[in-house]
Short mmCIF file of C-alpha atoms in Angstrom, two decimals:
data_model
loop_
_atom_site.label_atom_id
_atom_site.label_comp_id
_atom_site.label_asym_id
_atom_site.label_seq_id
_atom_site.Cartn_x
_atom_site.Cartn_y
_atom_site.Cartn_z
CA UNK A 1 7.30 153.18 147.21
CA UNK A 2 8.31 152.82 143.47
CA UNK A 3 9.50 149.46 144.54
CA UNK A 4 6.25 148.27 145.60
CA UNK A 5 4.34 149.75 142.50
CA UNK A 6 6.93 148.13 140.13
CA UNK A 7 8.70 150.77 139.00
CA UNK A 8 11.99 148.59 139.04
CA UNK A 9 14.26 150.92 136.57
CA UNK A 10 13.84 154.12 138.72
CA UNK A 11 15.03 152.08 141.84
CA UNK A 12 17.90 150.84 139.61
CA UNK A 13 18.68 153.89 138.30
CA UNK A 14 18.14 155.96 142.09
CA UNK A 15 20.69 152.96 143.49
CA UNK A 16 23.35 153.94 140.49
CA UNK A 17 23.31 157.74 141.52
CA UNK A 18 24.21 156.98 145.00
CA UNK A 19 26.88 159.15 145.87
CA UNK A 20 30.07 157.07 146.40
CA UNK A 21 32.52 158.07 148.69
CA UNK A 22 36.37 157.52 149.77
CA UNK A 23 37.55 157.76 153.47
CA UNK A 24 41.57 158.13 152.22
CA UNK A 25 41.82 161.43 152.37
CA UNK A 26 40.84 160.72 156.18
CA UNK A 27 43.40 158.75 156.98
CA UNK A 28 46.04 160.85 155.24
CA UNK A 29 45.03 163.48 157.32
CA UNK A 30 44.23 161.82 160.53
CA UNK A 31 47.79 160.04 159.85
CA UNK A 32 50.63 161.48 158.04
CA UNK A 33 53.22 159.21 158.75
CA UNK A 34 53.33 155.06 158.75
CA UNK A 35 54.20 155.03 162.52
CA UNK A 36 51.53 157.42 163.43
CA UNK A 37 49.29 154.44 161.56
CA UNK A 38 50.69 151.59 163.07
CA UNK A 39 50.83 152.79 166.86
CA UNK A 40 46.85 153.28 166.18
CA UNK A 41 46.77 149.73 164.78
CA UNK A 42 45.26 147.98 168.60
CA UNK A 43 41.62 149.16 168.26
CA UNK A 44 41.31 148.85 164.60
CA UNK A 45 42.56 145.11 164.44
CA UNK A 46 40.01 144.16 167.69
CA UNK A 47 36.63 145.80 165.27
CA UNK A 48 38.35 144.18 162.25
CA UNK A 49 38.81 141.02 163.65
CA UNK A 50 35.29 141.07 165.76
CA UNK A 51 33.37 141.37 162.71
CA UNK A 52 34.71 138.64 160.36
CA UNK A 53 33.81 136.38 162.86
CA UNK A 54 30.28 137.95 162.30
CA UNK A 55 27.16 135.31 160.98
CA UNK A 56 26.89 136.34 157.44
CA UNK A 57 22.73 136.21 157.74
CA UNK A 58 21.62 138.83 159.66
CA UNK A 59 22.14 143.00 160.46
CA UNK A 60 25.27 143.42 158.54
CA UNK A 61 25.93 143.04 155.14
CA UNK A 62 27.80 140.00 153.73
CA UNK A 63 30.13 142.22 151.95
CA UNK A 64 31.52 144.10 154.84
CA UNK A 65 32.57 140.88 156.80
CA UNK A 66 33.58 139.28 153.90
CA UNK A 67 36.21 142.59 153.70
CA UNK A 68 36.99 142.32 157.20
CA UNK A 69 37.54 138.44 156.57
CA UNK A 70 40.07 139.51 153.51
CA UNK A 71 41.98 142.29 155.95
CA UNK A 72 42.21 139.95 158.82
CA UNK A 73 43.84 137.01 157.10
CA UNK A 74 46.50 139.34 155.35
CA UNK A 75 47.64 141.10 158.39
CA UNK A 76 48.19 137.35 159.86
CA UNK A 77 50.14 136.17 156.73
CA UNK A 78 52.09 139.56 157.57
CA UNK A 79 52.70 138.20 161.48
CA UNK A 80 53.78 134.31 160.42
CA UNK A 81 56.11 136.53 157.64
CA UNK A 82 57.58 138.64 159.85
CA UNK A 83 57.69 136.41 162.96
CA UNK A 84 56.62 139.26 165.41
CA UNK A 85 54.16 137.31 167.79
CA UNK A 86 55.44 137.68 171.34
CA UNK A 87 52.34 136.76 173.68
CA UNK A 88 49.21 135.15 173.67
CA UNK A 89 46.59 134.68 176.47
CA UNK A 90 43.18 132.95 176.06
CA UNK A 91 39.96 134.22 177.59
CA UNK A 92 36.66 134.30 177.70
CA UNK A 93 36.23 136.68 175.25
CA UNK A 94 38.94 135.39 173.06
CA UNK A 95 42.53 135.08 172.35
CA UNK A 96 44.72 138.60 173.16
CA UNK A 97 47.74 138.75 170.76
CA UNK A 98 50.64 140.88 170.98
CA UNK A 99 53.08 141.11 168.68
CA UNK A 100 55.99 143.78 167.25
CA UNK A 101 54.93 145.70 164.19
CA UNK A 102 57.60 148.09 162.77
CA UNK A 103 59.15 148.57 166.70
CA UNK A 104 55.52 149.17 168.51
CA UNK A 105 53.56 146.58 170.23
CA UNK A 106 50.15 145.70 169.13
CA UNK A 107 48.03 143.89 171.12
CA UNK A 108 44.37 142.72 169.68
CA UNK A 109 41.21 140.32 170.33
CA UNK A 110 40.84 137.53 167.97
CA UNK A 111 37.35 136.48 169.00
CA UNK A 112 36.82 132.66 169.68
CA UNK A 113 35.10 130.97 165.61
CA UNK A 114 31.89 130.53 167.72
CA UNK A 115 28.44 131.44 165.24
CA UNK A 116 27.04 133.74 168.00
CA UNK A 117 24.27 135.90 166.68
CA UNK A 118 25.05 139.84 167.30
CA UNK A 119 23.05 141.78 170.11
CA UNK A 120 20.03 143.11 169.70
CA UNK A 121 20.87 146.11 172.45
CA UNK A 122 24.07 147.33 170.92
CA UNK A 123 23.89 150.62 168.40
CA UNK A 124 25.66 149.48 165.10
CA UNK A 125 25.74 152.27 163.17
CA UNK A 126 28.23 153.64 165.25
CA UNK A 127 30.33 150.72 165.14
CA UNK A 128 30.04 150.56 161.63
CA UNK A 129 31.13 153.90 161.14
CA UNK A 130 34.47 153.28 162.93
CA UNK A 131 34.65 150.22 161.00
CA UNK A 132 34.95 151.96 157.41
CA UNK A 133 37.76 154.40 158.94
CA UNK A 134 39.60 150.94 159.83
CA UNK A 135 39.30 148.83 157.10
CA UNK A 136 40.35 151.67 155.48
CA UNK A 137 43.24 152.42 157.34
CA UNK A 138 44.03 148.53 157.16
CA UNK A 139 44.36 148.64 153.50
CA UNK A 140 46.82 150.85 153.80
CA UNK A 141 48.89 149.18 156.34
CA UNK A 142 48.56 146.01 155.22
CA UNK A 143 49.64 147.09 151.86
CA UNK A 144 53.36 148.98 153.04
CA UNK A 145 53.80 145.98 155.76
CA UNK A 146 54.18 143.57 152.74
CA UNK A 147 56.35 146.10 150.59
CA UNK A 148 58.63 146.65 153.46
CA UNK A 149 58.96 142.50 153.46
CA UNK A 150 59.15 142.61 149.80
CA UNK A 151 55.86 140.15 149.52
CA UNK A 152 53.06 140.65 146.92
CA UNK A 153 50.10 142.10 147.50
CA UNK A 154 47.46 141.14 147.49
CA UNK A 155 48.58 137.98 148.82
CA UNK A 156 49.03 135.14 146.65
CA UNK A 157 50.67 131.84 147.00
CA UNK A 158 54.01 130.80 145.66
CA UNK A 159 52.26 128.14 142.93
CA UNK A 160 49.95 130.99 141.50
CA UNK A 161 53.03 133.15 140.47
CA UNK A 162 54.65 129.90 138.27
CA UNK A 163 51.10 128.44 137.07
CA UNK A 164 48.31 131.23 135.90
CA UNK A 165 46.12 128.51 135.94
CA UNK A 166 46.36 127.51 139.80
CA UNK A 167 43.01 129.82 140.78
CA UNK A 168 41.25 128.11 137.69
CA UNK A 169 42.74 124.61 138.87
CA UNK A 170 41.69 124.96 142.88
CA UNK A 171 39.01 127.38 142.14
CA UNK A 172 37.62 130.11 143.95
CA UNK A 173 36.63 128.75 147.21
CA UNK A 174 39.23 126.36 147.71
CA UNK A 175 41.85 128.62 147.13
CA UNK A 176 40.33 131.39 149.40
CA UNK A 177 40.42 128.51 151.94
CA UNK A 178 44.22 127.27 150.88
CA UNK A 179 45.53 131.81 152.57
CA UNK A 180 42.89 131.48 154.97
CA UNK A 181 45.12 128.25 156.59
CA UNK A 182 47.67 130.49 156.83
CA UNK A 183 50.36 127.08 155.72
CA UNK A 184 50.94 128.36 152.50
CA UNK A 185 54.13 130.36 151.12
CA UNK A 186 53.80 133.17 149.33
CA UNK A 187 55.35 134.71 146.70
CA UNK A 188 57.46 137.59 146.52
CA UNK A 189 58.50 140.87 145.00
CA UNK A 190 62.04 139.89 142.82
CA UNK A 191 65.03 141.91 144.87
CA UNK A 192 66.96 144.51 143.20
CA UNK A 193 70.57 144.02 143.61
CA UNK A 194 71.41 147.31 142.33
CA UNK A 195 69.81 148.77 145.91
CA UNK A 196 72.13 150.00 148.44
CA UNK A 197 71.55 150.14 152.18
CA UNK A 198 73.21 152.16 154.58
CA UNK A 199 74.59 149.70 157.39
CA UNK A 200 73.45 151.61 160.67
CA UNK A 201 75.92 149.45 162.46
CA UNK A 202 78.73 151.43 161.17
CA UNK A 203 77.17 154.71 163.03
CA UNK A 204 77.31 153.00 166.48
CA UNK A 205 79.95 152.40 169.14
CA UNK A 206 81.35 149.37 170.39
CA UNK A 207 78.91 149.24 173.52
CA UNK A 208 75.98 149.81 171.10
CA UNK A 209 76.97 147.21 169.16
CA UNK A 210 77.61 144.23 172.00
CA UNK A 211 74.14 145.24 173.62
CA UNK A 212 72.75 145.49 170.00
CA UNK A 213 73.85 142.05 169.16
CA UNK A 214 72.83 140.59 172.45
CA UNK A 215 69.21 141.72 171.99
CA UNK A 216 69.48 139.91 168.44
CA UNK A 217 70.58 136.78 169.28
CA UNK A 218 67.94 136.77 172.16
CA UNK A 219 65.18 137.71 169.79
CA UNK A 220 66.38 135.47 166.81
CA UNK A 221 66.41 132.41 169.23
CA UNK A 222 62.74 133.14 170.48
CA UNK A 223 61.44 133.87 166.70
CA UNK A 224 62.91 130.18 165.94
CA UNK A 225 61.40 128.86 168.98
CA UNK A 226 59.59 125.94 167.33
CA UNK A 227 62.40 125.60 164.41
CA UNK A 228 63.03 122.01 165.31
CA UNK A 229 59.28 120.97 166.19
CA UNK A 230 56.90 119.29 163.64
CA UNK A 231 53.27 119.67 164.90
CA UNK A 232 50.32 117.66 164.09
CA UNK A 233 46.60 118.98 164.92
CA UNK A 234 43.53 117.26 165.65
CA UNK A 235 40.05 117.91 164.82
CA UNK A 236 39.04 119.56 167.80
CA UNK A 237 42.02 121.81 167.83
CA UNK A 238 40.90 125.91 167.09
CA UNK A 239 43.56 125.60 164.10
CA UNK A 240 43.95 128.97 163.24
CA UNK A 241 45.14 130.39 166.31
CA UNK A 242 47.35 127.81 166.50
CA UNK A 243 48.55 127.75 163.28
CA UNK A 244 49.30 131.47 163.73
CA UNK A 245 51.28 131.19 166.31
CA UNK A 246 53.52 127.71 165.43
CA UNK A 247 54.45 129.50 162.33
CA UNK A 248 55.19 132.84 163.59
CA UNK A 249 57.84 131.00 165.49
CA UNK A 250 59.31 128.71 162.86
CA UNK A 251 57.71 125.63 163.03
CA UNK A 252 55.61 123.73 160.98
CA UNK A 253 52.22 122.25 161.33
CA UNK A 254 49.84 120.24 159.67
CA UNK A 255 46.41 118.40 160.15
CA UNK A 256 44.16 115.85 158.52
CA UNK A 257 43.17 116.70 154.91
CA UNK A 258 39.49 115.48 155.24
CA UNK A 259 39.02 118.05 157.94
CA UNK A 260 40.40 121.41 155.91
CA UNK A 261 42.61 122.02 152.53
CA UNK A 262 46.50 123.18 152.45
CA UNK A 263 47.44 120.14 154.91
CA UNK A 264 51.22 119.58 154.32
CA UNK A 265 52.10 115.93 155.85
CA UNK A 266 49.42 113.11 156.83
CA UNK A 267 49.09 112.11 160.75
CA UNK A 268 51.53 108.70 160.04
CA UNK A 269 54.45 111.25 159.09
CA UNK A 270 57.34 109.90 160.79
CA UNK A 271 59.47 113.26 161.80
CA UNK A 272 56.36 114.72 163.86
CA UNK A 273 57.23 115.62 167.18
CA UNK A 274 54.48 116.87 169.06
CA UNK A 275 50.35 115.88 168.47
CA UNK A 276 48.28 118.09 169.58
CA UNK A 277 45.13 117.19 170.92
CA UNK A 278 42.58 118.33 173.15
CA UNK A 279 40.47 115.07 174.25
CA UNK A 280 40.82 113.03 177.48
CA UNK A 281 42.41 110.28 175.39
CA UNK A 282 43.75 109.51 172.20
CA UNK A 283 43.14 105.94 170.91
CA UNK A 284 45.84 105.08 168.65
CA UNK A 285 49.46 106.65 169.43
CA UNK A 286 52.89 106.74 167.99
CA UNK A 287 56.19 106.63 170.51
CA UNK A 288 58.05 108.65 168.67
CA UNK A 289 56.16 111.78 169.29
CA UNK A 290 54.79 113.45 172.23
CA UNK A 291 51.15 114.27 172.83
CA UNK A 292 50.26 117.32 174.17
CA UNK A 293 47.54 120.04 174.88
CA UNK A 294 47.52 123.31 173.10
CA UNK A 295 47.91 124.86 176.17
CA UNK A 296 51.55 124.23 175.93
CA UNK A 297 52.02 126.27 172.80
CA UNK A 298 50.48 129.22 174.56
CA UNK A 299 52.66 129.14 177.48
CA UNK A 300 55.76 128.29 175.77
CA UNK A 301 55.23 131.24 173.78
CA UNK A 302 54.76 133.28 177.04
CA UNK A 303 57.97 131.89 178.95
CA UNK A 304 60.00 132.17 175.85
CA UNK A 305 61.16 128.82 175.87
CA UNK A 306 60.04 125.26 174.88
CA UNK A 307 58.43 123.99 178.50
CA UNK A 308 58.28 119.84 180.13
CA UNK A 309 55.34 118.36 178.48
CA UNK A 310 54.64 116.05 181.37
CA UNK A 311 52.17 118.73 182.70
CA UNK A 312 50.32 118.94 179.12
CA UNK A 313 49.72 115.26 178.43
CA UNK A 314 46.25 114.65 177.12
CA UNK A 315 43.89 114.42 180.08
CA UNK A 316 46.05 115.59 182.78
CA UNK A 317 44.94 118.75 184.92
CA UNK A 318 46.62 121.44 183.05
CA UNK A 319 48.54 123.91 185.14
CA UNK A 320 47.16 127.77 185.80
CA UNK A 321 47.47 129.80 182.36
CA UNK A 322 49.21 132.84 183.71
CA UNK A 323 48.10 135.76 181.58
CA UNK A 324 51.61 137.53 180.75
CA UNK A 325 50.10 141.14 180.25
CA UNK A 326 50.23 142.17 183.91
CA UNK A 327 50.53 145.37 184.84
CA UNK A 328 52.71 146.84 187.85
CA UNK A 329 50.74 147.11 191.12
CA UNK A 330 48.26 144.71 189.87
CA UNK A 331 47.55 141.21 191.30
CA UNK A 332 49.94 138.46 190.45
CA UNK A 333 48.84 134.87 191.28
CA UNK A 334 51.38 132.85 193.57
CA UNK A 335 52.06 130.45 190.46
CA UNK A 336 53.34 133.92 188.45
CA UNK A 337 55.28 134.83 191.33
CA UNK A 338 57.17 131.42 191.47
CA UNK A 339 57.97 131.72 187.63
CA UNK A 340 59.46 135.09 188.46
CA UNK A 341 62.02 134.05 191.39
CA UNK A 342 63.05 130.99 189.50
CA UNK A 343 63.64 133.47 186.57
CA UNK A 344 65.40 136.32 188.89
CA UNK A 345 67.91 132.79 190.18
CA UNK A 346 68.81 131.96 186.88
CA UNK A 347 69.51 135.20 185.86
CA UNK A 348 71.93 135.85 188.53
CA UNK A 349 72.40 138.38 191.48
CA UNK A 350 73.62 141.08 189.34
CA UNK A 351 69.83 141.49 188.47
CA UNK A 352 69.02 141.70 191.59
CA UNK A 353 71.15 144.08 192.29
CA UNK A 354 69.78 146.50 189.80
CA UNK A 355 66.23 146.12 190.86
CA UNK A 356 66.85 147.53 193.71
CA UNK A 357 65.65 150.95 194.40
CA UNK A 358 66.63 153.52 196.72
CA UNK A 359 63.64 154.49 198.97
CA UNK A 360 63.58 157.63 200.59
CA UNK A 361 62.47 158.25 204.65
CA UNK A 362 59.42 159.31 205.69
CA UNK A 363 61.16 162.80 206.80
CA UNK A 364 62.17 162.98 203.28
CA UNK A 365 58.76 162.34 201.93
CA UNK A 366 56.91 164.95 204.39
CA UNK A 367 59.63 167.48 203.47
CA UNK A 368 59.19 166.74 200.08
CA UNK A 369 55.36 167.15 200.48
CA UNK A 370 55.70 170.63 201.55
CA UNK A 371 57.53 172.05 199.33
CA UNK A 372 55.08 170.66 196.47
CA UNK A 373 52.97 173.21 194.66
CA UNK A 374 49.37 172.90 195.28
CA UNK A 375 48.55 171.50 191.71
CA UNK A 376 51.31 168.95 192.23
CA UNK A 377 50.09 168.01 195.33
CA UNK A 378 46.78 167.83 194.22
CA UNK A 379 48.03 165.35 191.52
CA UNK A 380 50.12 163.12 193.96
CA UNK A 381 46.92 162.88 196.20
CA UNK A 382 45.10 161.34 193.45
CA UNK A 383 47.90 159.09 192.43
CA UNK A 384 47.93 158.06 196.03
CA UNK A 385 44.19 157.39 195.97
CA UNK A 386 44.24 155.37 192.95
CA UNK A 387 47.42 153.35 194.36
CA UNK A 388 45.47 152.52 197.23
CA UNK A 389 41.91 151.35 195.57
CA UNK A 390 44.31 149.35 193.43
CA UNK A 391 45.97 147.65 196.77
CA UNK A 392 42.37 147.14 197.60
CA UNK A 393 41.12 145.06 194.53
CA UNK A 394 44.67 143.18 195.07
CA UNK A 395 44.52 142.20 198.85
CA UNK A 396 40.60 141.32 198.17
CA UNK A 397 41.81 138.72 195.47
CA UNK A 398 44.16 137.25 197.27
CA UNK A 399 41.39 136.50 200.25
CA UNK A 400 39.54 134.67 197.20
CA UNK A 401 42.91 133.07 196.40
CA UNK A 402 43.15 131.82 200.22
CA UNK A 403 39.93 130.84 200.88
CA UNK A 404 40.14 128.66 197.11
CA UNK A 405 42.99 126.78 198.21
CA UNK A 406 41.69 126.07 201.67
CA UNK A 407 38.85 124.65 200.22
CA UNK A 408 40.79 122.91 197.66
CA UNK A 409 43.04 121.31 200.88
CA UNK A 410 39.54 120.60 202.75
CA UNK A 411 38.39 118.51 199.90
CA UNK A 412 40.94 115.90 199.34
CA UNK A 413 41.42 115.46 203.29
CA UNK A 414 37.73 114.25 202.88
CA UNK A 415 38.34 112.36 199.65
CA UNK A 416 41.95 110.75 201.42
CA UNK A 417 39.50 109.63 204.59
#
């Protein structure tokens, strides 16, 4: 090659022909409209976030999970901005997020920050591929989320717009790290006052409205969910996730400045009212604040309301994590069940009521069935067949769900003798 023979001025010049390209035209095409974009948003933001967890020494190139890194971190500034988280579940293969962007749920995979080396078996050209559509299609998401919230983007924090010299003062790193914590306010695009809206309010009736406001209230009570909570982490504690999520809902958080930058109030801060830790024991405590596995953000976040921390202490044998994306006809654990009859009671009887559906006889449903065309009835056959391998993966877990807690009863009769 004319590498090899030292011919190192044709390879420079060969590399500064390459053809460059642009994938915008793509995405124009592929999606005229910002909603079309942003109801496409789930797959993109799963391969986004996937590879800027990547290990920057190996198959892929630094630069491509370093822009993966950059899209990922905006489009979480963008979430604690808008406070539009709604669930979170952790798993195996991560943590699954949902939250409400422009009216549509999103739900992604934020991969656990393990340094696991990529596959050897897995094709990622292809993967790649998709990857330059998304980051592309990112950019220009990411871009109109923080117009429509009036933020600048890029983002930069609030010190950088007064003082030029704050990039030059933390430097480079340092102040990559200081967005990366997602604890830092940014800075905004100045308001025009000369603007007018259209009050949609004014175009709805008087039912609209009540129901309208109702909905509100409910969802500007959950979005301030941890107003009145001052969090502390730990060292152990995955802080980003965390730190996503207590500041999507209003509160505030901090941790120990030797162990990361942008930390806002030292452990011995008086007004902290929850510690977060996740160790059997913590050596040295302070009354006036409760400790607490992170656990009990998650599933405060999925109830919609600030639960007991007597079942979160450090050490103590945390109750089941009930994933709250469950779909209808699928299995739901006795503990899920419970939560849903206590909800059901303190919602009243008038929602029971309404749940109720009306159920036709079986001399219905067989007349019904014959007057169905044959493609319809070929269609309701299937949906049959599928409801009833469904009810067979259900009744089968529950068997493993009964013969667990059997076994669970067997053992402590034997440990009480």
């Amino acid at each position: 090659s004319t590498q090899s023979t030292g011919e190192l001025d044709t390879v420079q010049r060969v590399r500064d022909q390459k053809p460059r390209y642009t994938l915008d035209h793509i995405v124009k095409e592929r999606y005229p409209t910002f909603p079309d974009a942003v109801k496409d948003l789930d797959d993109a933001l799963s391969l986004v976030f996937l590879f800027s967890t990547m290990p920057r020494q190996g198959r892929i190139q630094t630069g491509i999970i370093n822009k993966c890194r950059v899209l990922a971190v905006e489009f979480m500034h963008y979430i604690v901005a808008a406070r539009c988280i709604k669930k979170v579940f952790v798993s195996i293969k991560g943590f699954y997020i949902q939250a409400e962007v422009e009216g549509n749920d999103i739900t992604w995979i934020m991969p656990h920050q393990f340094t696991t080396p990529p596959p050897t078996n897995i094709d990622f050209k292809v993967m790649l591929s998709f990857l330059e559509l998304y980051t592309t299609l990112l950019g220009f998401v990411n871009f109109k989320l923080f117009s429509n919230l009036n933020l600048i983007y890029p983002p930069k924090a609030l010190e950088e717009v007064f003082s030029e010299k704050s990039r030059v003062y933390f430097g480079d790193d340092i102040y990559r790290e200081r967005l990366e914590s997602l604890n830092i306010k940014l800075a905004e695009v100045p308001k025009d006052d000369d603007d007018d809206e259209i009050d949609e309010e004014l175009l709805m009736g008087d039912e609209t409205l009540e129901s309208l406001a109702a909905s509100r209230k409910e969802e500007g009570e959950f979005k301030s969910l941890f107003k009145d909570c001052k969090f502390f982490l730990s060292r152990e504690i995955p802080r980003e996730i965390v730190v996503l999520v207590i500041r999507s809902l209003g509160g505030e958080v901090s941790w120990d400045s030797d162990s990361g930058v942008a930390s806002t109030y030292e452990e011995s801060d008086e007004g902290i009212t929850h510690h977060i830790v996740d160790r059997p024991s913590q050596s040295h405590q302070f009354l006036s604040r409760c400790y607490i596995q992170p656990q009990w953000v998650f599933d405060s976040v999925n109830q919609r309301k600030l639960l007991p921390v007597d079942e979160y202490v450090p050490g103590a044998i945390l109750p089941p994590h009930l994933s709250p994306f469950v779909q209808e006809g699928a299995y739901v654990p006795p503990e899920q069940v419970e939560l849903l009859s206590r909800d059901r009671k303190d919602d009243g009887e008038e929602r029971e009521e309404s749940d109720k559906k009306e159920e036709l006889s079986t001399e219905d449903k067989k007349l019904a069935l014959m007057a169905m065309p044959k493609k319809r009835k070929a269609l309701y056959n299937k949906m049959v067949h599928s409801n009833k391998q469904k009810a067979k993966v259900v009744n089968k877990l529950k068997r493993k769900r009964e013969e667990i807690d059997t076994n669970k009863g067997a053992k402590k009769q034997t440990t009480a003798k």
